[in-house]
mmCIF file with all atom_site columns, C-alpha atoms in Angstrom:
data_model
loop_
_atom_site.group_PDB
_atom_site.id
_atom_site.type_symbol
_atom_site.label_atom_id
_atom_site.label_alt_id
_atom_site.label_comp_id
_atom_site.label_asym_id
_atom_site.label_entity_id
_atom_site.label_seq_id
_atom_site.pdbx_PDB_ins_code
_atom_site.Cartn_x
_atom_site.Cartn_y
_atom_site.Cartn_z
_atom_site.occupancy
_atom_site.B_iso_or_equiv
_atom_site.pdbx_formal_charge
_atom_site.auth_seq_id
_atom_site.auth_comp_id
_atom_site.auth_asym_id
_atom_site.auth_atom_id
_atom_site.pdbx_PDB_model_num
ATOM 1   C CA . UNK A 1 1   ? 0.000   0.000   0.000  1.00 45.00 ? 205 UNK A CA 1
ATOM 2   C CA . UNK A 1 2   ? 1.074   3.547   -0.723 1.00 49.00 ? 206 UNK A CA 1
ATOM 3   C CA . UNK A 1 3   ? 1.390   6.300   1.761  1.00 47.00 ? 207 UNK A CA 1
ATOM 4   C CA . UNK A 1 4   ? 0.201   9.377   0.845  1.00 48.00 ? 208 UNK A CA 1
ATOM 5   C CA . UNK A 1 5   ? 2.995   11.530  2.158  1.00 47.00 ? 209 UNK A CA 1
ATOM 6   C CA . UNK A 1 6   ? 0.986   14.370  2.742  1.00 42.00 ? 210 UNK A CA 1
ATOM 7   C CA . UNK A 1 7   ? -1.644  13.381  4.986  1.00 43.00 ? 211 UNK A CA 1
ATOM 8   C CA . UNK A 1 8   ? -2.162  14.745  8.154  1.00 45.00 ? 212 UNK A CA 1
ATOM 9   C CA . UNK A 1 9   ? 0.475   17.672  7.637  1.00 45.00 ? 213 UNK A CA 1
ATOM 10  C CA . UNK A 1 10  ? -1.256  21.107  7.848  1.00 47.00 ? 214 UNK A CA 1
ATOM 11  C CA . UNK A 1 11  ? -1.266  23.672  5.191  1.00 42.00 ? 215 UNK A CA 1
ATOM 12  C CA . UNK A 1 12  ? -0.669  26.955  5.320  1.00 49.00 ? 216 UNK A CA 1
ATOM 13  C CA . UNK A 1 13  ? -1.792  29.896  2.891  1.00 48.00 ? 217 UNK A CA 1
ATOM 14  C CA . UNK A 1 14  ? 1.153   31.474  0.837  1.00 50.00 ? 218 UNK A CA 1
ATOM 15  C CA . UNK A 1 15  ? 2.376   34.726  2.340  1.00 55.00 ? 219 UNK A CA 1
ATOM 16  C CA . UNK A 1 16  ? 0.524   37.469  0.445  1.00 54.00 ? 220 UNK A CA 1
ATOM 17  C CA . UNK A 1 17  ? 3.178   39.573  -1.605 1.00 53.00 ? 221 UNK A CA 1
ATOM 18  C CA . UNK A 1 18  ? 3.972   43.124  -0.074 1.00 55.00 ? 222 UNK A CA 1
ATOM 19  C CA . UNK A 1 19  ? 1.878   44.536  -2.780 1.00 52.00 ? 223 UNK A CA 1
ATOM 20  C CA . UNK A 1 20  ? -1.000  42.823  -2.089 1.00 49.00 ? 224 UNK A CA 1
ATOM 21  C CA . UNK A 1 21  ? -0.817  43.654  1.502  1.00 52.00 ? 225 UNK A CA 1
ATOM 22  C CA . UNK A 1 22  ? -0.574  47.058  0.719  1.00 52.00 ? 226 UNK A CA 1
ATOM 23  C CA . UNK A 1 23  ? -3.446  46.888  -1.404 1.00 55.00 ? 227 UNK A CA 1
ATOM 24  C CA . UNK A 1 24  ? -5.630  45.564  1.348  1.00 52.00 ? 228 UNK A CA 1
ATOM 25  C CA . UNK A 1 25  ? -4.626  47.748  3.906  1.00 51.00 ? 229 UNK A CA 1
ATOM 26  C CA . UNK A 1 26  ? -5.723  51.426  1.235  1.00 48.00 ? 230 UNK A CA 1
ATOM 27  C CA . UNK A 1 27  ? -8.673  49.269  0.825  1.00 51.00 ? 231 UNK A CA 1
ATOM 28  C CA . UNK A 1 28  ? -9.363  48.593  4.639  1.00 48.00 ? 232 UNK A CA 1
ATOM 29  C CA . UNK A 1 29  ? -8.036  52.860  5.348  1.00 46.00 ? 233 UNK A CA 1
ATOM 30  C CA . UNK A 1 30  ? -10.662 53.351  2.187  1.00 46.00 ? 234 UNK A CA 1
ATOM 31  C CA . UNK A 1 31  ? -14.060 51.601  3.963  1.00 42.00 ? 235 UNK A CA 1
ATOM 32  C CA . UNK A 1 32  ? -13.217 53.089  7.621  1.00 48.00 ? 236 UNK A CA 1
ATOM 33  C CA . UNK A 1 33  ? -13.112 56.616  5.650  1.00 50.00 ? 237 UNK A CA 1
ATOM 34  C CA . UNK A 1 34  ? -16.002 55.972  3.918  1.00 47.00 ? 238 UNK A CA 1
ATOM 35  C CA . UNK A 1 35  ? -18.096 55.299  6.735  1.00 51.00 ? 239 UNK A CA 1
ATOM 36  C CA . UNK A 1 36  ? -18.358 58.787  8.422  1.00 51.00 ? 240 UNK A CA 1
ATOM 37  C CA . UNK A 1 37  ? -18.975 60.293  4.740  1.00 50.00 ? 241 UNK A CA 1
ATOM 38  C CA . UNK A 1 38  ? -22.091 57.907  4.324  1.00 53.00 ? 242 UNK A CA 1
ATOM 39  C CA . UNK A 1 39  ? -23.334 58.745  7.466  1.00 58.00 ? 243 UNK A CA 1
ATOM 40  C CA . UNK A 1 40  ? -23.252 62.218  6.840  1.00 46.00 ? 244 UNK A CA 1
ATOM 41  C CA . UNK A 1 41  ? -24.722 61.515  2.970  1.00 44.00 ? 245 UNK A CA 1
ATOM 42  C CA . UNK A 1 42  ? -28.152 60.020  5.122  1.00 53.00 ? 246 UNK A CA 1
ATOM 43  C CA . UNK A 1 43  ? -28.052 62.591  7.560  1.00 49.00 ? 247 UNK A CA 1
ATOM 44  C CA . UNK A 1 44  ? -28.588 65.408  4.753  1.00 43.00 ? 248 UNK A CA 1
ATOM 45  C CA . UNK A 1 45  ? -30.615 62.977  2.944  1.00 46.00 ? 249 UNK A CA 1
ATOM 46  C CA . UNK A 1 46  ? -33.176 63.054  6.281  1.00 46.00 ? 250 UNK A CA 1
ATOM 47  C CA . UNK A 1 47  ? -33.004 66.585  5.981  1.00 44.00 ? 251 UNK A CA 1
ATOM 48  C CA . UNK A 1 48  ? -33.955 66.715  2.793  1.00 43.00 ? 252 UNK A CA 1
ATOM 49  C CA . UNK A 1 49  ? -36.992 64.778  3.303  1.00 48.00 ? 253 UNK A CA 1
ATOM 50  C CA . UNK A 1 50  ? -37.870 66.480  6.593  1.00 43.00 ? 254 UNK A CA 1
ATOM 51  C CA . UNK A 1 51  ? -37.726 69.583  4.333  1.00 40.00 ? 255 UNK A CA 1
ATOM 52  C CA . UNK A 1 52  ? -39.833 68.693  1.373  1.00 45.00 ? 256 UNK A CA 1
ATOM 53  C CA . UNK A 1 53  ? -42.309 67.166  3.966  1.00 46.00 ? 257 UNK A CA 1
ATOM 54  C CA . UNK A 1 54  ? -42.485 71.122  5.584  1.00 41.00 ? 258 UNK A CA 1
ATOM 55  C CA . UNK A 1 55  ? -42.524 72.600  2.118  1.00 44.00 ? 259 UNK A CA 1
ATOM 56  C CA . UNK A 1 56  ? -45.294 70.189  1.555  1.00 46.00 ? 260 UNK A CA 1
ATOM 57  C CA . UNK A 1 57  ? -47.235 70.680  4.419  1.00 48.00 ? 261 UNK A CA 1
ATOM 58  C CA . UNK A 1 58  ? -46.326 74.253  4.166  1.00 45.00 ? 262 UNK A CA 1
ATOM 59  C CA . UNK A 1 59  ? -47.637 75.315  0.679  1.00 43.00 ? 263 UNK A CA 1
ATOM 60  C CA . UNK A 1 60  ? -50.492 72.976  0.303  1.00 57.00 ? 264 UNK A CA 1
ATOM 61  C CA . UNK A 1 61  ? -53.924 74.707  0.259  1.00 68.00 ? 265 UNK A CA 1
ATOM 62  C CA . UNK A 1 62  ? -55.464 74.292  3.192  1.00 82.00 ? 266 UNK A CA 1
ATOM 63  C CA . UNK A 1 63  ? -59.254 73.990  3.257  1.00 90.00 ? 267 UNK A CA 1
ATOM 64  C CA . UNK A 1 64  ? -61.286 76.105  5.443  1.00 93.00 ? 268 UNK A CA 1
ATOM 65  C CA . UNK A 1 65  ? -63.288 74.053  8.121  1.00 92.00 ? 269 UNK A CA 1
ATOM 66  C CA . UNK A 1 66  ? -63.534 76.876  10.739 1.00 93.00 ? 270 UNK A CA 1
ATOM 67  C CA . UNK A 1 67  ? -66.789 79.440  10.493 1.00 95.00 ? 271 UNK A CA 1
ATOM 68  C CA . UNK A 1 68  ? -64.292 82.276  9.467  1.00 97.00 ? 272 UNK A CA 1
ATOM 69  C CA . UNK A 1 69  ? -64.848 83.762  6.019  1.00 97.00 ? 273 UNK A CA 1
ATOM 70  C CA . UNK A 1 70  ? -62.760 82.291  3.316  1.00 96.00 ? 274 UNK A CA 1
ATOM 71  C CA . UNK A 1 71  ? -60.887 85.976  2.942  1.00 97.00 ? 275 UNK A CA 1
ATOM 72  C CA . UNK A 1 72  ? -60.145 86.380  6.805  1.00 97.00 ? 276 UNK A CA 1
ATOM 73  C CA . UNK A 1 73  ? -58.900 82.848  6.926  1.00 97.00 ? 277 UNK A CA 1
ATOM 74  C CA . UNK A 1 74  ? -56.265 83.387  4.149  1.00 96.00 ? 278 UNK A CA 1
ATOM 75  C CA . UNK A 1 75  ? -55.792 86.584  5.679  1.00 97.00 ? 279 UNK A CA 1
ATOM 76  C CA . UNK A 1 76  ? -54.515 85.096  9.099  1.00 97.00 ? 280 UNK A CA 1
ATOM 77  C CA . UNK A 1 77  ? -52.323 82.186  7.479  1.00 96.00 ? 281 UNK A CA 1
ATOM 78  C CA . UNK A 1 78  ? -50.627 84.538  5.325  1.00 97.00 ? 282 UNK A CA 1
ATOM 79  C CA . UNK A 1 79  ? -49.939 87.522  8.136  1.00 97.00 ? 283 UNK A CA 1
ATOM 80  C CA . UNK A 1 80  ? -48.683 84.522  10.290 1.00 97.00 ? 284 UNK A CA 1
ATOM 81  C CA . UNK A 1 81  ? -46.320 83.097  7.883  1.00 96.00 ? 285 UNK A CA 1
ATOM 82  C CA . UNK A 1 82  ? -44.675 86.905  7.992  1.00 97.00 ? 286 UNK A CA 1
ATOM 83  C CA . UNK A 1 83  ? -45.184 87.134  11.305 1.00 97.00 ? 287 UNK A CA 1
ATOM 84  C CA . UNK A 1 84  ? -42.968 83.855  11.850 1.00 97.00 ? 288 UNK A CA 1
ATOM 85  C CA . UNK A 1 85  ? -40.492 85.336  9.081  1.00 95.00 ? 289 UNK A CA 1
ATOM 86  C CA . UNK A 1 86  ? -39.751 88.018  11.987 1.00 95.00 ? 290 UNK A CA 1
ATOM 87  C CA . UNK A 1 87  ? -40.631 85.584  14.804 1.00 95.00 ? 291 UNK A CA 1
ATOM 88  C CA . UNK A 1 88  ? -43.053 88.001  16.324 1.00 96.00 ? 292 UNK A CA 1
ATOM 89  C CA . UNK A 1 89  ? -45.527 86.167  17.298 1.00 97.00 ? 293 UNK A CA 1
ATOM 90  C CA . UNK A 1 90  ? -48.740 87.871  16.778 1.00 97.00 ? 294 UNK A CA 1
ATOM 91  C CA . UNK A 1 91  ? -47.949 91.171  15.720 1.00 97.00 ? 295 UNK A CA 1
ATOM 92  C CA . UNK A 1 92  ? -49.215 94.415  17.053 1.00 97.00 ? 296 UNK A CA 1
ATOM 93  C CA . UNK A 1 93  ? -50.561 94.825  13.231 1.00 96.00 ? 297 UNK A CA 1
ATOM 94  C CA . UNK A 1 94  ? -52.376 91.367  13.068 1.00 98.00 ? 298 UNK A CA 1
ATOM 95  C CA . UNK A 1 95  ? -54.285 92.022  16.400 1.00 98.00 ? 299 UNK A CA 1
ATOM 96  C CA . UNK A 1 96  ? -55.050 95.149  15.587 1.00 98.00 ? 300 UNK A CA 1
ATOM 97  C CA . UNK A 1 97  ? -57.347 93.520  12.345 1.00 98.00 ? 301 UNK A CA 1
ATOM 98  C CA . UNK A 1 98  ? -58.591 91.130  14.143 1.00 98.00 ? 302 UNK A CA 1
ATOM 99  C CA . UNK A 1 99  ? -59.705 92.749  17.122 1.00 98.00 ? 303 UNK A CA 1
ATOM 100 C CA . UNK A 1 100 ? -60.541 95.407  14.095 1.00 98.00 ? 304 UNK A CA 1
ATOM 101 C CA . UNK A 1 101 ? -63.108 92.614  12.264 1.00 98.00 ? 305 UNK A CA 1
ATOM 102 C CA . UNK A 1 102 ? -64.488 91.670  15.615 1.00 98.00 ? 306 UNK A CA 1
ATOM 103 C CA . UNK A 1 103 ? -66.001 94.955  16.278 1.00 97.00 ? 307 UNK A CA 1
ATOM 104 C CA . UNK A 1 104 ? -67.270 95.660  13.073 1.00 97.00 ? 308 UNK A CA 1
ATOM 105 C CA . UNK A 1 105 ? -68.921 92.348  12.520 1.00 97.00 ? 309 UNK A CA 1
ATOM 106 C CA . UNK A 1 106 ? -69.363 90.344  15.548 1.00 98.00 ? 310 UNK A CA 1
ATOM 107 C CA . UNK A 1 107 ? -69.193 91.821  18.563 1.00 98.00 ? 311 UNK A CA 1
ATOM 108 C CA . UNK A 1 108 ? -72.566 94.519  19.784 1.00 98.00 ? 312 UNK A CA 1
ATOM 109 C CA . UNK A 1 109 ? -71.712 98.391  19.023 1.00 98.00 ? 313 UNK A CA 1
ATOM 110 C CA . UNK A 1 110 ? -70.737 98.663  22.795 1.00 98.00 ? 314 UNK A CA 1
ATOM 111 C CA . UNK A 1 111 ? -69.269 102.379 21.584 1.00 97.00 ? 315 UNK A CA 1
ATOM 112 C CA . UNK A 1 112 ? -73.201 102.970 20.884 1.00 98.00 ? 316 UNK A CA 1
ATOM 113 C CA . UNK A 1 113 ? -74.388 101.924 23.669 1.00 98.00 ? 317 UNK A CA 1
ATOM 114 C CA . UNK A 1 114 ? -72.116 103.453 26.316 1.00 98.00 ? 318 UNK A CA 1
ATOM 115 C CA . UNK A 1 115 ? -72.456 106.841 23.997 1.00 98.00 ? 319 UNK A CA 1
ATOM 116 C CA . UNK A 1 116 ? -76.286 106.218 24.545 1.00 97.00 ? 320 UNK A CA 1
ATOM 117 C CA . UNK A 1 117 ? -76.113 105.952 28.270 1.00 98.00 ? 321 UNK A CA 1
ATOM 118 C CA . UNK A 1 118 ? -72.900 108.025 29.390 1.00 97.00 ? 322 UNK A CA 1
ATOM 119 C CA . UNK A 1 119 ? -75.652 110.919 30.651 1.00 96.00 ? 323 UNK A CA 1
ATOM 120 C CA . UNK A 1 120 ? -77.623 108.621 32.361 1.00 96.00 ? 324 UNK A CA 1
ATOM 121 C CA . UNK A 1 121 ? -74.953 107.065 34.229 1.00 96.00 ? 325 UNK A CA 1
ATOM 122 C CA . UNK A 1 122 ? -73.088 110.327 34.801 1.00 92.00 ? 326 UNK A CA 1
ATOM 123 C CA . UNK A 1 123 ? -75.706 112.326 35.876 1.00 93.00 ? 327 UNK A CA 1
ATOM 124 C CA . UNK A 1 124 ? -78.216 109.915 38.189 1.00 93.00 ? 328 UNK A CA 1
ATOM 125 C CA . UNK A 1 125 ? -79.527 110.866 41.205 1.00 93.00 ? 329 UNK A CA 1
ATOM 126 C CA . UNK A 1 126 ? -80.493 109.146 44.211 1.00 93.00 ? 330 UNK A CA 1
ATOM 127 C CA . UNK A 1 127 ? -84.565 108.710 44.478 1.00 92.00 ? 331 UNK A CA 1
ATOM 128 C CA . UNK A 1 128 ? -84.830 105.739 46.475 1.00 92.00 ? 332 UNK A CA 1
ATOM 129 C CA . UNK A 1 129 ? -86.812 104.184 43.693 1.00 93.00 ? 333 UNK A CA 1
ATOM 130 C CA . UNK A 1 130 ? -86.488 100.275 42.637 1.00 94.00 ? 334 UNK A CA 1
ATOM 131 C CA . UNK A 1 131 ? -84.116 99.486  39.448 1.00 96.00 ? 335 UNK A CA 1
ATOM 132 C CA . UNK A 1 132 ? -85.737 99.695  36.299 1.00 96.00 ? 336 UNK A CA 1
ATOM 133 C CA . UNK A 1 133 ? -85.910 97.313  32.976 1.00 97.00 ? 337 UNK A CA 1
ATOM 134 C CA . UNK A 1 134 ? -86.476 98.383  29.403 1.00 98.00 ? 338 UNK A CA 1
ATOM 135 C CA . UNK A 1 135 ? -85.614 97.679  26.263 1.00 98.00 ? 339 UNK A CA 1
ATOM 136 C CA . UNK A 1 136 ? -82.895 99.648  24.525 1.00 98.00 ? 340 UNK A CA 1
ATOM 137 C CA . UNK A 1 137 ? -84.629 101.331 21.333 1.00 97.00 ? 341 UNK A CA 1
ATOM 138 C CA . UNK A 1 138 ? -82.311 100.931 18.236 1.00 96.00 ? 342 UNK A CA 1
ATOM 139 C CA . UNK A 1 139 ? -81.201 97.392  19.731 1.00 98.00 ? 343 UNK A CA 1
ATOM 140 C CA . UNK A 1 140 ? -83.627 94.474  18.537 1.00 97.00 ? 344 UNK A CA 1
ATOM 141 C CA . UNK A 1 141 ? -83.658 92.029  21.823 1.00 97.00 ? 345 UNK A CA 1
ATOM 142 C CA . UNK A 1 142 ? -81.053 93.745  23.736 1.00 98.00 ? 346 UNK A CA 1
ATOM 143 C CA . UNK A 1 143 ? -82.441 95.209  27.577 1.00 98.00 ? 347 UNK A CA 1
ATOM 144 C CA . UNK A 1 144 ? -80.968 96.895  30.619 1.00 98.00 ? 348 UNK A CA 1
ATOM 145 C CA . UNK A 1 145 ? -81.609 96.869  34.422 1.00 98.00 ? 349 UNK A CA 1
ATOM 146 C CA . UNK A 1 146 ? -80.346 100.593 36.051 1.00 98.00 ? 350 UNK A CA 1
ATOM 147 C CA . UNK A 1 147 ? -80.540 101.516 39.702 1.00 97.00 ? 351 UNK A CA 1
ATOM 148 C CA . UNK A 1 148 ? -78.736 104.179 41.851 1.00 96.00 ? 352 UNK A CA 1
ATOM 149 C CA . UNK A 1 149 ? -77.230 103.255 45.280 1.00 93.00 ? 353 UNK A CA 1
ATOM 150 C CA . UNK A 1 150 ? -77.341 105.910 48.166 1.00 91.00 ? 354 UNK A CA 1
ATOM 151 C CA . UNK A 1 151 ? -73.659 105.940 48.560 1.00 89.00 ? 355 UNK A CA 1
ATOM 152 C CA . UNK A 1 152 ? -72.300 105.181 45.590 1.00 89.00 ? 356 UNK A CA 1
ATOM 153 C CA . UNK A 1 153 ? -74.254 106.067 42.376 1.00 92.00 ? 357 UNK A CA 1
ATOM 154 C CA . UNK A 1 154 ? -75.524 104.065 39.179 1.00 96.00 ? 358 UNK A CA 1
ATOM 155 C CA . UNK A 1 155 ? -75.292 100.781 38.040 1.00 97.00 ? 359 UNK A CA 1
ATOM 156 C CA . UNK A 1 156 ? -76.434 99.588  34.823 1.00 98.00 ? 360 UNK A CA 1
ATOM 157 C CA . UNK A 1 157 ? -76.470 95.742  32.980 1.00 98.00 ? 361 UNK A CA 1
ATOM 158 C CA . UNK A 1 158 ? -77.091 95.524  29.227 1.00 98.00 ? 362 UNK A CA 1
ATOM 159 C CA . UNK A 1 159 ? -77.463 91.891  27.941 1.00 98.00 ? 363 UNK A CA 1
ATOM 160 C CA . UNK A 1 160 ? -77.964 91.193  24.355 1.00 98.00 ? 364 UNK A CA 1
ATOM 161 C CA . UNK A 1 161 ? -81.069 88.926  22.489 1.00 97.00 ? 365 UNK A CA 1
ATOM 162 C CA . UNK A 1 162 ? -79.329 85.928  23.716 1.00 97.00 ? 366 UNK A CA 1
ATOM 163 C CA . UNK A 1 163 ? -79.567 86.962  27.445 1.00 97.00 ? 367 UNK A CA 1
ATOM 164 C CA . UNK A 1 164 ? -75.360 87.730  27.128 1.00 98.00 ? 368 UNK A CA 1
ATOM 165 C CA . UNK A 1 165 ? -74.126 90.137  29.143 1.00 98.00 ? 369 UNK A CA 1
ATOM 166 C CA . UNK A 1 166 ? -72.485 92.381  27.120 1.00 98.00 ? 370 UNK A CA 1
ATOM 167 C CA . UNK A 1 167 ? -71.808 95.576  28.847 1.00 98.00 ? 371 UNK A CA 1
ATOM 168 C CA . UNK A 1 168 ? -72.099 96.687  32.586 1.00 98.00 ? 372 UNK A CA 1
ATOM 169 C CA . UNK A 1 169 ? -71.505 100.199 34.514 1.00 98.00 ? 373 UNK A CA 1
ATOM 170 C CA . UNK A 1 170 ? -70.126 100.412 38.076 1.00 95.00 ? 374 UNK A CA 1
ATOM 171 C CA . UNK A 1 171 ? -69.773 102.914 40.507 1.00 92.00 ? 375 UNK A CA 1
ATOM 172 C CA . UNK A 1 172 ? -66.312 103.317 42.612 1.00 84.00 ? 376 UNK A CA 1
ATOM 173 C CA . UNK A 1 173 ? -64.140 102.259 43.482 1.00 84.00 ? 377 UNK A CA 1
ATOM 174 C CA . UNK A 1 174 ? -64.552 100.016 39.907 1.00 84.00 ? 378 UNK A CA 1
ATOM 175 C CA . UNK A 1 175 ? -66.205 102.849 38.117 1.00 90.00 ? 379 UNK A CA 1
ATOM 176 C CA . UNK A 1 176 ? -66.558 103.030 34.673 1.00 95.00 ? 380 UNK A CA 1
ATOM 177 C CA . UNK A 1 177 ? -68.021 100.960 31.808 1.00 97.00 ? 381 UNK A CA 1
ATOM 178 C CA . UNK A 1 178 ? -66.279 96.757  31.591 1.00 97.00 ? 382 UNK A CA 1
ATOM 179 C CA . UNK A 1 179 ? -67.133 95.125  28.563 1.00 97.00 ? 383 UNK A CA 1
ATOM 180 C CA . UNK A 1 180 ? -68.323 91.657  28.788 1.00 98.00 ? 384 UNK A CA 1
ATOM 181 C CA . UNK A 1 181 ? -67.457 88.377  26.208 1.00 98.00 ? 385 UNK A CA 1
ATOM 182 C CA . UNK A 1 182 ? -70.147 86.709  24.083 1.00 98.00 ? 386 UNK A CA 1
ATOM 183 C CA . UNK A 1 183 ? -70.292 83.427  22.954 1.00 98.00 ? 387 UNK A CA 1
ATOM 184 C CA . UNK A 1 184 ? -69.717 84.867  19.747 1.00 98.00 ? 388 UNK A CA 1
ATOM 185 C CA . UNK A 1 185 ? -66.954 86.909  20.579 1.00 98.00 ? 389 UNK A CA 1
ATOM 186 C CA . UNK A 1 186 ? -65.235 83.789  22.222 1.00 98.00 ? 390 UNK A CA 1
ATOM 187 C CA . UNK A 1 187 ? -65.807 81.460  19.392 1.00 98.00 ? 391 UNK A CA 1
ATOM 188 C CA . UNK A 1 188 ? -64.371 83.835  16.979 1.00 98.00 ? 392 UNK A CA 1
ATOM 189 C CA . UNK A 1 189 ? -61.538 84.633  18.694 1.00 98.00 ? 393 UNK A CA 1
ATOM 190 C CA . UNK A 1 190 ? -60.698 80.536  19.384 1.00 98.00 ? 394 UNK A CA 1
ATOM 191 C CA . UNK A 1 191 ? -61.188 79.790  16.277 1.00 97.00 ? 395 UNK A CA 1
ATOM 192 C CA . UNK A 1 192 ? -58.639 82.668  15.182 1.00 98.00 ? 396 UNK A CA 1
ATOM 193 C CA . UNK A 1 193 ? -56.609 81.634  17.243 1.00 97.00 ? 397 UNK A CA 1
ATOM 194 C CA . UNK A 1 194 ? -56.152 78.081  16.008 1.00 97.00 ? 398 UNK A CA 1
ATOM 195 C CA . UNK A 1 195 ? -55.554 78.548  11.985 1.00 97.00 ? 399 UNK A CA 1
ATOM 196 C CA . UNK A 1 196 ? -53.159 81.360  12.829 1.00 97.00 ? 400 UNK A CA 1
ATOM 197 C CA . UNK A 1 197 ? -51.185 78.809  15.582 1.00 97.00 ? 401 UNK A CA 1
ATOM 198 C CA . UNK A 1 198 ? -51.538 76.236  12.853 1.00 96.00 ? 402 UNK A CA 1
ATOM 199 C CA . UNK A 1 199 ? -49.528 78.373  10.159 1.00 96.00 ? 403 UNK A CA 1
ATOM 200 C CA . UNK A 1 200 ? -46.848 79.856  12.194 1.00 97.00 ? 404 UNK A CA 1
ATOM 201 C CA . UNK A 1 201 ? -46.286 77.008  13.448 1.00 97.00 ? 405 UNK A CA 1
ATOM 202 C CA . UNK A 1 202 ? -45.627 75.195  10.121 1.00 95.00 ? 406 UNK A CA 1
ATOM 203 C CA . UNK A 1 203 ? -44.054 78.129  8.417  1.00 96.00 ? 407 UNK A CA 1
ATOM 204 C CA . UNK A 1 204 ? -41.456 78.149  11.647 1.00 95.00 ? 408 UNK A CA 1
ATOM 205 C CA . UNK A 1 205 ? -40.856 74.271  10.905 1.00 95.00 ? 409 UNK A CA 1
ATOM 206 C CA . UNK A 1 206 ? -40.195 75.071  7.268  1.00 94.00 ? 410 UNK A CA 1
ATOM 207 C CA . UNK A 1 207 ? -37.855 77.530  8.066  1.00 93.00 ? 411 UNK A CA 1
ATOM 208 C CA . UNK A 1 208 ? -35.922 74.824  10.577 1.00 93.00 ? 412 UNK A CA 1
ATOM 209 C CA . UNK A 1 209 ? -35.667 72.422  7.928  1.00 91.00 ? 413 UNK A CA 1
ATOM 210 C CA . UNK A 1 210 ? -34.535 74.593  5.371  1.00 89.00 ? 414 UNK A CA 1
ATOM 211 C CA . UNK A 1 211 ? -31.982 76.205  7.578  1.00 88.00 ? 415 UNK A CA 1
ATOM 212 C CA . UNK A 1 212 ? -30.368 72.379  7.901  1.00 86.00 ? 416 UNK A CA 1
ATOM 213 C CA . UNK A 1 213 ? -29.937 71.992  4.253  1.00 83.00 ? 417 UNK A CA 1
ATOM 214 C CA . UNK A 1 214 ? -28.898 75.447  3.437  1.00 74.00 ? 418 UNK A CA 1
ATOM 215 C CA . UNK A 1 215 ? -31.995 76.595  2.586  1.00 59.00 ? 419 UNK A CA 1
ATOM 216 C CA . UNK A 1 216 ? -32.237 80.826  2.967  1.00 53.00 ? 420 UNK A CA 1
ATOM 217 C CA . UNK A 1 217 ? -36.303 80.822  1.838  1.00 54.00 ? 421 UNK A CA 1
ATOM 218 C CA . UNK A 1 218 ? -39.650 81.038  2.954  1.00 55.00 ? 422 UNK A CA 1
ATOM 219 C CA . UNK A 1 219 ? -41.847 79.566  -0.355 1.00 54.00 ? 423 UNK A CA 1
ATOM 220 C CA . UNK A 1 220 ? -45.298 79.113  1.493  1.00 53.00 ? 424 UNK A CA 1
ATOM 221 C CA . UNK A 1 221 ? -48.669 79.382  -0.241 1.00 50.00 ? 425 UNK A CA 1
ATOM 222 C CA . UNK A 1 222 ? -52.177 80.139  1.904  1.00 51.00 ? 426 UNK A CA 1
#
């Protein structure tokens, strides 16, 4: 029988030439190099995204839902958007229209009234007589209870058609005329107060994602 010589002995891979093991070690330097690069590719990448998604969001038309007119709804996204430009949070300017659009078409014509019943107020005298109800002339639904204290002087209540108060007179030491909140008023001003939250909020986000890729603009459409 013939011995094959070479069993059992163990073999052993040819040394690599220096060349080769040059080779391998660029290649190795090459991956561990690439690494930090790639991660940094993906990071921008998520930027990116996170910054098309705000664009998106951004410059979409949004549909109105609320009870706001279509003209004071685009109104408040658009003066929010510039108010997040300057990161002024509701500017003296947008208030000042909204507070503006209030009075003209939702809340009562309190200057009226208290114009109407300054003199009465101002000049009442003490008669010992009950308080008095009527109905305001000029005011569909609206009525008023006055009296006059011995000490201190007149007190009035005005309540709209819906039984609201909506405007009230006191002697001192809290004299003067305090205006009152509807429903109305309250619902308006809620309301308001969520679409314009709603777009500064998303114009601000736009502006954060745009700032980590580069981006130096403000493209959004109300």
């Amino acid at each position: 029988m013939q011995i094959n010589r070479y069993y059992g002995m163990r073999f052993r891979p040819a040394p690599l030439s220096k060349a080769a093991t040059k080779q391998g070690k660029m290649d190795s330097t090459t991956l561990s190099d690439r690494k930090p690069a790639t991660e940094k590719l993906n990071q921008l990448k998520y930027a990116a995204q996170g910054s098309q998604a705000a664009e998106t969001q951004a410059t979409e038309k949004i549909k109105n839902t609320s009870s706001l007119p279509d003209h004071l709804f685009e109104y408040i996204q658009k003066q929010a958007v510039e108010d997040a430009k300057i990161g002024d949070y509701k500017s003296e300017e947008y208030k000042a229209h909204i507070q503006g659009y209030m009075r003209k078409n939702i809340s009562p014509n309190r200057a009226k009234l208290m114009s109407m019943f300054n003199p009465m107020v101002m000049n009442a005298k003490y008669t010992g007589k009950p308080a008095s109800y009527f109905s305001i002339p000029g005011f569909s639904g609206f009525t008023a209870r006055f009296s006059v204290g011995r000490v201190f002087g007149a007190y009035m209540s005005i309540w709209n058609s819906s039984g609201e108060q909506v405007l009230s007179y006191s002697p001192p030491p809290n004299a003067g005329w305090h205006e009152h909140q509807t429903r109305a008023e309250s619902n308006y001003l809620d309301e308001e107060n969520a679409v314009y939250a709603a777009a500064f909020d998303a114009a601000r986000a736009q502006m954060k994602a745009e700032a980590a890729t580069g981006g130096s603009h403000l493209n959004v459409q109300v």
